[in-house]
PDB file of C-alpha atoms in Angstrom:
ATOM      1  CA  UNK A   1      23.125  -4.217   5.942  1.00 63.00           C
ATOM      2  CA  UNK A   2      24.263  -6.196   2.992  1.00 79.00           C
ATOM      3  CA  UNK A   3      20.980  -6.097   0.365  1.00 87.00           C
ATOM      4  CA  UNK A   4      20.731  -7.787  -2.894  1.00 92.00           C
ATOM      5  CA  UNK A   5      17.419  -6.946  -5.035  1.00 95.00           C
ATOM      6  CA  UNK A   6      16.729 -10.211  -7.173  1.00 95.00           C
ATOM      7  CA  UNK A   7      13.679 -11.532  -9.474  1.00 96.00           C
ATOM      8  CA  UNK A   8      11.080 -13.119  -7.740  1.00 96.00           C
ATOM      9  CA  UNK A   9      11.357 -17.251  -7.488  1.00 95.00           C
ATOM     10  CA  UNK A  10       8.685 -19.782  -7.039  1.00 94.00           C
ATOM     11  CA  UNK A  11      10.358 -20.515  -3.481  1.00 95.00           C
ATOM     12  CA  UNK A  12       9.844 -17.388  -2.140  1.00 95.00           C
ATOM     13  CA  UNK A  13       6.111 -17.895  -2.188  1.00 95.00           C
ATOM     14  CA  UNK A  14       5.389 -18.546   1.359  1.00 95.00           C
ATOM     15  CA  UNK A  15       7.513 -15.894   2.787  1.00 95.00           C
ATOM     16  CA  UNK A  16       6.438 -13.027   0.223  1.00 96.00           C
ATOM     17  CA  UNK A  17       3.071 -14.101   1.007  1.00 95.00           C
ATOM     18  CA  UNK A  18       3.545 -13.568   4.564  1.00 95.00           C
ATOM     19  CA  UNK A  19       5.449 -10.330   4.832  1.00 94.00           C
ATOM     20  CA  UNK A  20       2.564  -9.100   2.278  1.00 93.00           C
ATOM     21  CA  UNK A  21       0.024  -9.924   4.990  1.00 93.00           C
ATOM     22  CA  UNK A  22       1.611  -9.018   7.827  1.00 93.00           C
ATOM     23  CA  UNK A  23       2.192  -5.582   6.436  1.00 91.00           C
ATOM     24  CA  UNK A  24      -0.713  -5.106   4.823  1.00 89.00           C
ATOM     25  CA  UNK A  25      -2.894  -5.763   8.314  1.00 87.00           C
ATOM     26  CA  UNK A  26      -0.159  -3.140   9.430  1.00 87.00           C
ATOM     27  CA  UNK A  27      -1.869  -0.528   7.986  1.00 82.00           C
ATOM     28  CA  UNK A  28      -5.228  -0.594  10.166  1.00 82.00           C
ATOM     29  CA  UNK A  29      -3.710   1.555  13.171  1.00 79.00           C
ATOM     30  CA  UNK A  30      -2.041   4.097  10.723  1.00 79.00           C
ATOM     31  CA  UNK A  31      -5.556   4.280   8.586  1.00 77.00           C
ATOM     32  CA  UNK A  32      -7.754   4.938  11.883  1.00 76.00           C
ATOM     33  CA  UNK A  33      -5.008   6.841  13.773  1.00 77.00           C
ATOM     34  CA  UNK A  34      -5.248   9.521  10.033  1.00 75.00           C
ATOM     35  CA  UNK A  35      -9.180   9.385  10.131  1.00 71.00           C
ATOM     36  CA  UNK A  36      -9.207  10.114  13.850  1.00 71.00           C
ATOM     37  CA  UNK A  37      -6.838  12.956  14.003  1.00 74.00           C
ATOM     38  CA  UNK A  38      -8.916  14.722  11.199  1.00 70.00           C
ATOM     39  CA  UNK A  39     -10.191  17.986  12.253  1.00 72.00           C
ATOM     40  CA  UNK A  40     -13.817  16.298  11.364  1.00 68.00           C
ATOM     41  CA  UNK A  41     -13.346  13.745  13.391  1.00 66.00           C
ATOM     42  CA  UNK A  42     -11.997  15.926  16.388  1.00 68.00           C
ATOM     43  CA  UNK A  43     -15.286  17.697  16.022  1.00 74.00           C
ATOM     44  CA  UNK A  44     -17.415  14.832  16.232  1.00 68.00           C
ATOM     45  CA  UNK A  45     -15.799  13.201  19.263  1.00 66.00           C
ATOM     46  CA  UNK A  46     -15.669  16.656  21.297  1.00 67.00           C
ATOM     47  CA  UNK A  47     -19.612  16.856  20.322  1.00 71.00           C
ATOM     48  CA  UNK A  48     -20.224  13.368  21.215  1.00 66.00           C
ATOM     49  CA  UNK A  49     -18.368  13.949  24.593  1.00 66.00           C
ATOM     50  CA  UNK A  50     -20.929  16.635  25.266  1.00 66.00           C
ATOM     51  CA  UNK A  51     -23.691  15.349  24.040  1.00 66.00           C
ATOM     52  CA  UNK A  52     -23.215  12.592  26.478  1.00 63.00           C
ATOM     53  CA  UNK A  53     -22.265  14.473  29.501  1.00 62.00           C
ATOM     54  CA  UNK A  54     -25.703  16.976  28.668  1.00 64.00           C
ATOM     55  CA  UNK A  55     -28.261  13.838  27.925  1.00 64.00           C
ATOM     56  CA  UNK A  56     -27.298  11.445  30.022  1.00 61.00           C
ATOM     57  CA  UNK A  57     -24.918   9.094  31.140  1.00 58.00           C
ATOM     58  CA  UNK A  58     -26.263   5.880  28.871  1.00 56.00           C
ATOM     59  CA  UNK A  59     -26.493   7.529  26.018  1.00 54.00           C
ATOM     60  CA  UNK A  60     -22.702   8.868  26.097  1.00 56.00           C
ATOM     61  CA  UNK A  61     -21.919   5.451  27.254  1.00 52.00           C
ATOM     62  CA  UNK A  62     -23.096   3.738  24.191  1.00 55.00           C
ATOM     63  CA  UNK A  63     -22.920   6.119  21.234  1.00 58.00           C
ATOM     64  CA  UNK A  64     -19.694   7.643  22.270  1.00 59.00           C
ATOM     65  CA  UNK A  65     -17.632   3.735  21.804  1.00 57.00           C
ATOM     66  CA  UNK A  66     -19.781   2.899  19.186  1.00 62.00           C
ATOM     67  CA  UNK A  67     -18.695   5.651  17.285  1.00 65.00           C
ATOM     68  CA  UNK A  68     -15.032   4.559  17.333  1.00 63.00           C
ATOM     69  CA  UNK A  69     -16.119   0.671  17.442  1.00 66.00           C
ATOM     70  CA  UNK A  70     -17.178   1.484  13.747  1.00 71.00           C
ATOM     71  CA  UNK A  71     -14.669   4.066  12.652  1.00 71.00           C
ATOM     72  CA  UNK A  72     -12.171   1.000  14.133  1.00 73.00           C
ATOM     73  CA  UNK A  73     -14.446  -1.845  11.725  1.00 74.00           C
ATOM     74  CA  UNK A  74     -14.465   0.451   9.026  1.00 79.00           C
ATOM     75  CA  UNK A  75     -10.159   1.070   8.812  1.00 78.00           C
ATOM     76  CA  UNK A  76     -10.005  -2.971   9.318  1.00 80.00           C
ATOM     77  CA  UNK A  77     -12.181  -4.035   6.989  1.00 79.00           C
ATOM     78  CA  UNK A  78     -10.818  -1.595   3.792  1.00 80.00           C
ATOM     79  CA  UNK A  79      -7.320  -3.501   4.823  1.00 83.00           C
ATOM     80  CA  UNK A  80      -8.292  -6.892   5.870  1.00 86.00           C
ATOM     81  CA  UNK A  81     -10.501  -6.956   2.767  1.00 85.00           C
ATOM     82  CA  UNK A  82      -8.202  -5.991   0.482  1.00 85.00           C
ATOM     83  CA  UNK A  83      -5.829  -8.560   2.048  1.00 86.00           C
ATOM     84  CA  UNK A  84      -8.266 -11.208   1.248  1.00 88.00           C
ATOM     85  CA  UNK A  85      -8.774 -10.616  -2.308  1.00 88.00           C
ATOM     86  CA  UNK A  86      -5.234  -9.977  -3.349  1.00 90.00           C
ATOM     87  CA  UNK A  87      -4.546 -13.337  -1.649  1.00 90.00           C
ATOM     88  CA  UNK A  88      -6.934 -15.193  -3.388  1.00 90.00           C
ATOM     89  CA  UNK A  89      -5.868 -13.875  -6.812  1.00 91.00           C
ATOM     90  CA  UNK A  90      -2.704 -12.508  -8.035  1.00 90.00           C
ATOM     91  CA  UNK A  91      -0.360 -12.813  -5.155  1.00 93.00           C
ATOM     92  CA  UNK A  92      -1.343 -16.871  -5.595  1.00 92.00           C
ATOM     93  CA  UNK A  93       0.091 -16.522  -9.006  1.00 94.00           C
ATOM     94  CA  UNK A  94       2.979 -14.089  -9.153  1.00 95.00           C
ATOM     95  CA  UNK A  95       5.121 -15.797 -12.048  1.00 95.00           C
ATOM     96  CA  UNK A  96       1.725 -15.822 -14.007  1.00 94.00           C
ATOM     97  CA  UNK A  97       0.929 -12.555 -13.039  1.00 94.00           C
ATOM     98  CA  UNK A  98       3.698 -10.492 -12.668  1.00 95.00           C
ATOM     99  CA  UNK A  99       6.961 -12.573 -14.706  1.00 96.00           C
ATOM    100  CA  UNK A 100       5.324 -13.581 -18.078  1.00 93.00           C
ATOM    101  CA  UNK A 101       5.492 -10.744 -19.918  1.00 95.00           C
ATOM    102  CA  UNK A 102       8.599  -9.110 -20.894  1.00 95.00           C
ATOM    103  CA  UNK A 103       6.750  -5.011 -20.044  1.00 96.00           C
ATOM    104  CA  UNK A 104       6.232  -6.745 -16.137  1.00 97.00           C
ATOM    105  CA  UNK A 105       8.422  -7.988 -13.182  1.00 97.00           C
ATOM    106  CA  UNK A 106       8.563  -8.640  -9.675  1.00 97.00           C
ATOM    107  CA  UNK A 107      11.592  -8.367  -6.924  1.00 98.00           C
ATOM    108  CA  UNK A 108      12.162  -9.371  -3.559  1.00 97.00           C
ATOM    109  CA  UNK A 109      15.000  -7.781  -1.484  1.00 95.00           C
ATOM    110  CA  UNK A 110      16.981  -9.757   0.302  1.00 93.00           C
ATOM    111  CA  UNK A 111      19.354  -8.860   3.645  1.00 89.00           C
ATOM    112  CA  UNK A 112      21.967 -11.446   5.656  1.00 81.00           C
ATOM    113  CA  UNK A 113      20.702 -11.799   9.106  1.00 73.00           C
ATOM    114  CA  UNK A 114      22.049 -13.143  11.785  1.00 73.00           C
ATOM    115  CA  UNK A 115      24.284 -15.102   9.321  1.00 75.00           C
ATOM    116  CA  UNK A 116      20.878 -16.395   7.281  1.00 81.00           C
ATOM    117  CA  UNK A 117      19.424 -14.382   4.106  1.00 85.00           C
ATOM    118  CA  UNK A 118      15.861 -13.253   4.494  1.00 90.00           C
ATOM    119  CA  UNK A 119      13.264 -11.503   2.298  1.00 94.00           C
ATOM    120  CA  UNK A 120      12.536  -7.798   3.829  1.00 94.00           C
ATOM    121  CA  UNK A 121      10.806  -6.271   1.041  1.00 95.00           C
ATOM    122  CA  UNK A 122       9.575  -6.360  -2.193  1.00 96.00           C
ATOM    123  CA  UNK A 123       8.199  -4.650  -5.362  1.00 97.00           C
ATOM    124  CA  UNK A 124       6.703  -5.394  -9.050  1.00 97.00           C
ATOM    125  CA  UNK A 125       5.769  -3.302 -11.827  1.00 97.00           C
ATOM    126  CA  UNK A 126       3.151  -4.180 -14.910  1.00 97.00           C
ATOM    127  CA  UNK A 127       3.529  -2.608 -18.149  1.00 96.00           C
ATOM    128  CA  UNK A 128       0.340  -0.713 -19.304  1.00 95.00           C
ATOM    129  CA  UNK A 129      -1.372   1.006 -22.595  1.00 91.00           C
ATOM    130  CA  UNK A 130      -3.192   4.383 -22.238  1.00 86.00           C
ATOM    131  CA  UNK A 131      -4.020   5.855 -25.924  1.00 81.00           C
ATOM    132  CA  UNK A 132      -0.470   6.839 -27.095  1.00 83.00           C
ATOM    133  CA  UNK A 133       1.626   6.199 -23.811  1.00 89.00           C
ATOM    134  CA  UNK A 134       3.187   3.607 -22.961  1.00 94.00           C
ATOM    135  CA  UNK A 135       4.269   3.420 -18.716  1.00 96.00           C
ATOM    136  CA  UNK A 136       4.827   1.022 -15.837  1.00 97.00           C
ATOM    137  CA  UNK A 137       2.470   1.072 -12.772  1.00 97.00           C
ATOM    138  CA  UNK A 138       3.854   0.275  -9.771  1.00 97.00           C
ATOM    139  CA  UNK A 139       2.792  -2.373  -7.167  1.00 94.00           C
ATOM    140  CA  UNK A 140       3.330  -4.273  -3.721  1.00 93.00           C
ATOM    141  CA  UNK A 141       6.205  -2.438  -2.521  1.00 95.00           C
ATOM    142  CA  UNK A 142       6.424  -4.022   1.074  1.00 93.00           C
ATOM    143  CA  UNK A 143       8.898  -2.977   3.646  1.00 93.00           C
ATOM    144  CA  UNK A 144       9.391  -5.595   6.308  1.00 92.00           C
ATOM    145  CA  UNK A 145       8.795  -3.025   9.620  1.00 88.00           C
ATOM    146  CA  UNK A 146      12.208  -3.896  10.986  1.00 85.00           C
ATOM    147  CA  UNK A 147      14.145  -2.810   7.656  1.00 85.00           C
ATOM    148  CA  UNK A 148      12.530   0.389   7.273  1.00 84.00           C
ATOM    149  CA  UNK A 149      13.998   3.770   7.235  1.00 84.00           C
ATOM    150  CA  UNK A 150      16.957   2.566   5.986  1.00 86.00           C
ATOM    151  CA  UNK A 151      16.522   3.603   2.538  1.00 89.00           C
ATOM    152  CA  UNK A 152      14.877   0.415   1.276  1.00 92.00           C
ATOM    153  CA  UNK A 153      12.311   1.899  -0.316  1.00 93.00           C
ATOM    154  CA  UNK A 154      13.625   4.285  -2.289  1.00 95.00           C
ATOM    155  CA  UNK A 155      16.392   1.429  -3.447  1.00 95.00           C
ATOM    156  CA  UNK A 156      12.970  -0.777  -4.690  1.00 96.00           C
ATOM    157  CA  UNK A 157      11.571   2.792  -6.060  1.00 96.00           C
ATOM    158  CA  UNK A 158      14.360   3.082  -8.091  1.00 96.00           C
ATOM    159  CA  UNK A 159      14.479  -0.257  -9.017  1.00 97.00           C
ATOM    160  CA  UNK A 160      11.209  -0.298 -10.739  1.00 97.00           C
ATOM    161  CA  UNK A 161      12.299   3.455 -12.432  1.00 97.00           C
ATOM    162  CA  UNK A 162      15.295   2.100 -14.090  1.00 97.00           C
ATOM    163  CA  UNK A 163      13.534  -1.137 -15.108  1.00 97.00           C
ATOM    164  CA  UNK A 164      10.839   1.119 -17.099  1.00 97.00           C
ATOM    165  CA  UNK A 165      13.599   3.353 -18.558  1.00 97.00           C
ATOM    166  CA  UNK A 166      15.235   0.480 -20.051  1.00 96.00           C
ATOM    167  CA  UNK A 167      11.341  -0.851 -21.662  1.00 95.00           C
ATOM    168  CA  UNK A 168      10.953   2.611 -22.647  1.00 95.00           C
ATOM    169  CA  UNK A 169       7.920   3.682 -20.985  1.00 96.00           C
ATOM    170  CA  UNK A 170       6.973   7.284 -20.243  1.00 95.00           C
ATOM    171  CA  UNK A 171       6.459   7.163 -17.282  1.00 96.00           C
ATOM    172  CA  UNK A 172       5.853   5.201 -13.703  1.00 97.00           C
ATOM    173  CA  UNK A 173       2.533   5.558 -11.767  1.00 97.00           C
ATOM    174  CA  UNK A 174       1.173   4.083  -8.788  1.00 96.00           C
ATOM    175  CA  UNK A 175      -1.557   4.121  -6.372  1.00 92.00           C
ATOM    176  CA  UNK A 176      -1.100   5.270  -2.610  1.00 89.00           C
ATOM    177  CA  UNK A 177      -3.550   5.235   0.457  1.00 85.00           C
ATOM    178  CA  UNK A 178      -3.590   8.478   2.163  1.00 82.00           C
ATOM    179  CA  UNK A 179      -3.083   7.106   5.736  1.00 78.00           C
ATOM    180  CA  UNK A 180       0.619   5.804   4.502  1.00 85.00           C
ATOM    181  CA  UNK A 181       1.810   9.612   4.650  1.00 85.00           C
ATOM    182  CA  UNK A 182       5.487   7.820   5.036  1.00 87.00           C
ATOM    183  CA  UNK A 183       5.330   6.277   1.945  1.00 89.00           C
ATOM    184  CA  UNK A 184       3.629   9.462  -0.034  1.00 91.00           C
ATOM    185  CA  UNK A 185       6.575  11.587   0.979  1.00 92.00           C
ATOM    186  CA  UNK A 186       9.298   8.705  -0.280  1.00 93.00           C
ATOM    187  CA  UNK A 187       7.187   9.018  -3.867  1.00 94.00           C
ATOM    188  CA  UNK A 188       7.095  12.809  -3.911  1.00 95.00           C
ATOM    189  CA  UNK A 189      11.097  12.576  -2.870  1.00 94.00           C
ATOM    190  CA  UNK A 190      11.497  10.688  -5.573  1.00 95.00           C
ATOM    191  CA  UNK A 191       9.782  12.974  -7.720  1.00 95.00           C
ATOM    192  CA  UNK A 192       6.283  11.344  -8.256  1.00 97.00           C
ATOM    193  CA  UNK A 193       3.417  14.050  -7.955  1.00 96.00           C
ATOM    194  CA  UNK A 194      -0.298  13.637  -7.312  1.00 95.00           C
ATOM    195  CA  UNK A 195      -2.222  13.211 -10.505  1.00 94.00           C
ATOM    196  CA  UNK A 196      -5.625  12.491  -8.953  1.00 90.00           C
ATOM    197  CA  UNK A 197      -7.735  11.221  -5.625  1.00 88.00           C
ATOM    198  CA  UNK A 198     -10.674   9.032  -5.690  1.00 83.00           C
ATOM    199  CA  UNK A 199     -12.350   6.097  -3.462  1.00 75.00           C
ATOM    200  CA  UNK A 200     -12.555   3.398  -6.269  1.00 75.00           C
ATOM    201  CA  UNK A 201     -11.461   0.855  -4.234  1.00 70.00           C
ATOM    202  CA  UNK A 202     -12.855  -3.249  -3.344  1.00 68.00           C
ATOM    203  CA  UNK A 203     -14.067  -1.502  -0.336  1.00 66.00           C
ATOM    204  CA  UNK A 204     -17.439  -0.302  -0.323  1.00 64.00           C
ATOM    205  CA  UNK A 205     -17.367   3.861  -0.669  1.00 68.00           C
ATOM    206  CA  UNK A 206     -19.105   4.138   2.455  1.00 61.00           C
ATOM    207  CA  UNK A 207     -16.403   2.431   4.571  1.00 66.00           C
ATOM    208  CA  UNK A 208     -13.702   4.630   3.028  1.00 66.00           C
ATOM    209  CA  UNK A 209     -15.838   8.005   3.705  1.00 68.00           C
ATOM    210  CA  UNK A 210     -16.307   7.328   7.373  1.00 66.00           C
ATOM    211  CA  UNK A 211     -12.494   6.192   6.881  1.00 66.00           C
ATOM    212  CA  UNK A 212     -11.634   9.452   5.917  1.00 69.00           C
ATOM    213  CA  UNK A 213      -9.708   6.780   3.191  1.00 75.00           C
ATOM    214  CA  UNK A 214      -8.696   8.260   0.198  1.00 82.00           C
ATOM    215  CA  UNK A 215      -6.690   6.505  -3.043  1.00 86.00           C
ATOM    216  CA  UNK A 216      -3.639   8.877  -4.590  1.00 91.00           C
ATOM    217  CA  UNK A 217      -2.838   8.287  -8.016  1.00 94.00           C
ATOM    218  CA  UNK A 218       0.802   9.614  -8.375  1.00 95.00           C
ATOM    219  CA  UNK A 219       2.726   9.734 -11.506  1.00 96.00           C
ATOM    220  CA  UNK A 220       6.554  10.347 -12.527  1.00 96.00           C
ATOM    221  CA  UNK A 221       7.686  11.320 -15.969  1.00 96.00           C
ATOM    222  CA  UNK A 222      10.845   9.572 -17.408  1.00 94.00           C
TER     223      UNK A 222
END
């Protein structure tokens, strides 16, 4: 597959926007498919099971689904929420937000397909300030699902790396959800390692604890 990795343009609005959504909603099954294989969880549905079987059909009728009716609102909601806001605020402004400054950018990859060049993925970066250090954090990196595992990622990875070699930042960092174990192992392939966890998030806490949703901070030293 012939790839080229340009800036972002104004005309690529409407098709960033919608690979960003469609991926983004992508994410539910994998979130509730990691919360649901957790040995916790495993527990709770075996115990439920019983529970039901032991007190009664109704009761296992009803409390048995609802339990995964909300463990399936709660994965949907942390994602479909998310979507929401980052549509209504910097993904409606990505020249303003992401190609004013000289420290920030924003790519798109584009493949030939079928003869017609499409956008399959995408990445930014935004130069930050902590105390003395100077590094690039590391945002949006979509994969269209029919261009992955081909290596795109770590070409957008390294995109971003090279671009905060050349500003002279420290270091890239970025922020992972737990469920995407795919895209955790790229970083730590890449040599990013896990600097801290924590469930500050747009998401209310409670939806990411019964989520079993967690937010990696990972960090790689230049």
């Amino acid at each position: 597959m012939q790839l080229v990795i340009r800036r972002y343009r104004p005309s690529d609005k409407d098709t960033v926007l919608s690979l960003f959504s469609v991926t983004t909603l992508g994410l539910i099954q994998p979130c509730f498919n990691n919360a649901i294989s957790s040995p916790l969880y495993i527990t709770i549905t075996l115990a439920l099971c019983v529970a039901g079987y032991l007190l009664g059909s109704v009761l296992g009728a009803v409390v048995l689904p609802g339990a995964w009716v909300g463990l399936v609102y709660c994965c949907h909601e942390i994602y479909s929420g998310y979507l929401r806001n980052k549509l209504k605020t910097d993904m409606q402004d990505i020249p303003g937000n992401f190609l004013s400054r000289p420290d920030d950018c924003y790519w798109v990859a584009e493949a030939e397909v079928e003869g017609i060049a499409q956008i399959v993925g995408m990445v930014a970066v935004v130069g930050k300030q902590s105390s003395n250090e100077r590094y690039g954090e590391l945002f949006r990196l979509i994969i269209a699902p029919t261009c992955r595992r081909m290596g795109l990622g770590v070409r957008l990875t390294e995109t971003v790396i090279e671009f905060c070699k050349e500003r002279g930042f420290s270091a890239v960092v970025l922020e992972n959800s737990s469920a995407q174990q795919a895209a955790v192992a790229l970083y730590k392939k890449l040599g990013f390692s896990l600097v801290l966890k924590h469930t500050n998030s747009s998401a209310p806490s409670w939806m990411l604890m019964l989520a079993r949703a967690t937010i990696l901070r990972m960090k790689k030293q230049l």
